[in-house]
CSV table of C-alpha atoms in Angstrom, one decimal:
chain,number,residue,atom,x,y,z
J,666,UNK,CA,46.8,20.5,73.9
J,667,UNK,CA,45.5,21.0,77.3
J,668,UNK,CA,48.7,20.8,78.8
J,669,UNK,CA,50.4,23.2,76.3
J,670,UNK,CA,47.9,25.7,76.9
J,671,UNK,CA,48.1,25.4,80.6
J,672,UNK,CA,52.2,25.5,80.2
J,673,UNK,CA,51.7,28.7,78.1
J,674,UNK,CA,49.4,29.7,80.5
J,675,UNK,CA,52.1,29.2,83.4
J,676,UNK,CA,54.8,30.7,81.0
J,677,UNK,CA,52.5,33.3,80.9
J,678,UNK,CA,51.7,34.0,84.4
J,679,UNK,CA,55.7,34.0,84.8
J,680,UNK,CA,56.5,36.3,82.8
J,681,UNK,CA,53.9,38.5,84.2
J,682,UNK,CA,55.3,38.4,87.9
J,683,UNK,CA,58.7,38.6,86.1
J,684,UNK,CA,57.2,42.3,84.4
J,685,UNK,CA,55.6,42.9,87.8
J,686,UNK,CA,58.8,42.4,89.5
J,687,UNK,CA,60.4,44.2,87.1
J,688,UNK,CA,58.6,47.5,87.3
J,689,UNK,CA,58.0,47.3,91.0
J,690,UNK,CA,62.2,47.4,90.6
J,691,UNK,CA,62.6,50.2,87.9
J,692,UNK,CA,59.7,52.1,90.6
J,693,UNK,CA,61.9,51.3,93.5
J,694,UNK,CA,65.4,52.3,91.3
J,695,UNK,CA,63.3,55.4,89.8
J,696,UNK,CA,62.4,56.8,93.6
J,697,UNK,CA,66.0,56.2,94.6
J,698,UNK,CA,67.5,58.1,91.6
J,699,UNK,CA,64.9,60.7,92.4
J,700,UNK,CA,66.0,61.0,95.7
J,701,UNK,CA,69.7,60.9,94.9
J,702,UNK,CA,68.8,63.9,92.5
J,703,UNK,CA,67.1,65.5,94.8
J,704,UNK,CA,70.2,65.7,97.1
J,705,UNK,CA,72.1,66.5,94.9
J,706,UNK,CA,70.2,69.2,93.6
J,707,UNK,CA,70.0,70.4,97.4
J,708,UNK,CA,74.0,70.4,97.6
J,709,UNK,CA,74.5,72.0,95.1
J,710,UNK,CA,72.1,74.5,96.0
J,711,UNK,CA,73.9,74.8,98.9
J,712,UNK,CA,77.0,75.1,97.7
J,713,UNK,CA,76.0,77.9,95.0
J,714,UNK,CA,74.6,79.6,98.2
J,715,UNK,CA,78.2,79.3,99.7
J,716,UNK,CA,79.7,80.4,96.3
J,717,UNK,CA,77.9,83.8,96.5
J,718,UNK,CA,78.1,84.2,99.8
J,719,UNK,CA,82.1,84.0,99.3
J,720,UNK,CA,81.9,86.4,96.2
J,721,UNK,CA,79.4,88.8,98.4
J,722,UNK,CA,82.4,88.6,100.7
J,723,UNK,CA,85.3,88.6,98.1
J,724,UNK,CA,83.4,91.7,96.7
J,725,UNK,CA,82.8,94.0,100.5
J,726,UNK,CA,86.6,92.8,101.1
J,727,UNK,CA,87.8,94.7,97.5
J,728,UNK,CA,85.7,97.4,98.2
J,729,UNK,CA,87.6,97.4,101.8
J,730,UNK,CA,90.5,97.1,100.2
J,731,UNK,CA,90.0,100.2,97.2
J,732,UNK,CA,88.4,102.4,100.3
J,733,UNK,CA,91.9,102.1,101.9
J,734,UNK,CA,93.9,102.2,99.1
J,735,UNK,CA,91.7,105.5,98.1
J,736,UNK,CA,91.8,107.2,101.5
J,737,UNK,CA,96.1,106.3,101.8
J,738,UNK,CA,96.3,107.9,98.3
J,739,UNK,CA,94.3,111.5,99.6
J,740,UNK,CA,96.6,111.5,102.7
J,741,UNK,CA,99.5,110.8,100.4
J,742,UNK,CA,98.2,114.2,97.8
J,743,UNK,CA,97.3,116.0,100.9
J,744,UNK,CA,101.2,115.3,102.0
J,745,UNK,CA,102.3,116.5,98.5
J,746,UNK,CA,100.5,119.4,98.4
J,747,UNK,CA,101.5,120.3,101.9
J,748,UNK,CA,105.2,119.5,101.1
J,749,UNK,CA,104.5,121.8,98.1
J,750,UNK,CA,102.8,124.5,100.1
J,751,UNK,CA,105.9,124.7,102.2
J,752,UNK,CA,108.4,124.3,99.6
J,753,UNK,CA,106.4,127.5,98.3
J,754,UNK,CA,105.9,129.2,101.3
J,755,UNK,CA,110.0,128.9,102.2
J,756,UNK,CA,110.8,130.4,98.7
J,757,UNK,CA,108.6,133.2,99.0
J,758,UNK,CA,110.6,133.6,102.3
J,759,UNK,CA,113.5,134.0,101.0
J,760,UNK,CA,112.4,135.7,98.2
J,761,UNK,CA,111.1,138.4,100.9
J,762,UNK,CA,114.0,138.6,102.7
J,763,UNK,CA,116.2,139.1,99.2
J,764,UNK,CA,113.7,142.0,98.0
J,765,UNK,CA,114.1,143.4,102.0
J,766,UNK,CA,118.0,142.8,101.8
J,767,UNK,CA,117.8,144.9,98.2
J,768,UNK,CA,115.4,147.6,99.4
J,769,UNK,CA,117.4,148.2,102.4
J,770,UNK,CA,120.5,148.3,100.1
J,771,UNK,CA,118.9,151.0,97.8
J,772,UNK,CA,117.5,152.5,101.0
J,773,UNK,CA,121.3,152.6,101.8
J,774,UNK,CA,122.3,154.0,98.8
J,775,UNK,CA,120.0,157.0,98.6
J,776,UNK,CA,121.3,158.0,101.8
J,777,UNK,CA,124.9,157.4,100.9
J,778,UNK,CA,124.0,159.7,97.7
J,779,UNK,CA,121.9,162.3,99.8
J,780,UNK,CA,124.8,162.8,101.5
J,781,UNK,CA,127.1,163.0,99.1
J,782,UNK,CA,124.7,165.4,97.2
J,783,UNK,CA,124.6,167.8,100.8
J,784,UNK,CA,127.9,167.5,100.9
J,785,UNK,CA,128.3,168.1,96.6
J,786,UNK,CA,125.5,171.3,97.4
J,787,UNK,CA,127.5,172.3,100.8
J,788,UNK,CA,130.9,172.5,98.6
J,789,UNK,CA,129.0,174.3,95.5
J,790,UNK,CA,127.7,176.5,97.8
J,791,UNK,CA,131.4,177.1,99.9
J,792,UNK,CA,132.8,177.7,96.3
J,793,UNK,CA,130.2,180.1,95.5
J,794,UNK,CA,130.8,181.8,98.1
J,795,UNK,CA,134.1,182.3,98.0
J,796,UNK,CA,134.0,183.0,94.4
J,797,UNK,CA,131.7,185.8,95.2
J,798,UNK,CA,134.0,187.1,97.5
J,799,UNK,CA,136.8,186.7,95.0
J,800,UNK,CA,134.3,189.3,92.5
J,801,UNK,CA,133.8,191.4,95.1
J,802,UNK,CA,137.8,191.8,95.7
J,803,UNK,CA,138.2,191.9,91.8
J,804,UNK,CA,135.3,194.1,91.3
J,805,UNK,CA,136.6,196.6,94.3
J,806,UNK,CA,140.4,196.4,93.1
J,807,UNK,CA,138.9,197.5,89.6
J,808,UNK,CA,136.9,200.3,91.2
J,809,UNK,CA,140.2,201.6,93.2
């Protein structure tokens, strides 16, 4: 009986440097998953830092981008309206130079018909004359 209780004993002590070994292992394989998760955890810190740094980037680039696209777009309306002015400021041009062209035709007019009318008055004023003169005959031929 002695020696079964000395071979449990053994069996025992065995499979207590078996658990010993055995958490001393899952310790060793706990530290090194710890570790690998702790690099990993740093990567991927580090690569989240990247990621926003790329989107800070991504984001000034766009804003580049719509500040150019906004600033060709004025100069382009500021081209248009310009292109507009002109386009305005050449018809009222030639508008102007009709209304002149007109004026100075009515202008031309009124002087044709001045004349005519001086010349109208001129030719009243010869036939009244001489139609006067003709009553004056009449009117001394009756009185003779």
């Amino acid at each position: 009986m002695q020696a079964k209780n000395e071979e449990m004993e053994q069996t025992k002590i065995h499979y207590e440097e078996l658990a010993t070994a055995v958490r001393a292992q899952a310790a060793q394989n706990i530290t090194s998953l710890e570790k690998k998760a702790d690099l990993q955890k740093r990567s991927l810190q580090e690569q989240h830092a990247k990621h926003v740094a790329l989107l800070e980037e991504e984001m000034k680039l766009k804003q580049k981008a719509s500040d150019a696209l906004l600033q060709e777009t004025r100069h382009e309306a500021k081209n248009t309206l310009k292109q507009q002015k002109d386009a305005h400021e050449k018809e009222l041009a030639s508008m102007e130079a009709e209304y002149t062209a007109k004026l100075n035709e009515a202008n031309n007019n009124i002087k044709t018909l001045e004349k005519e009318l001086n010349a109208l008055q001129k030719n009243n004023d010869d036939l009244q004359t001489k139609y006067n003169a003709a009553s004056e005959v009449s009117s001394t031929d009756i009185l003779m």
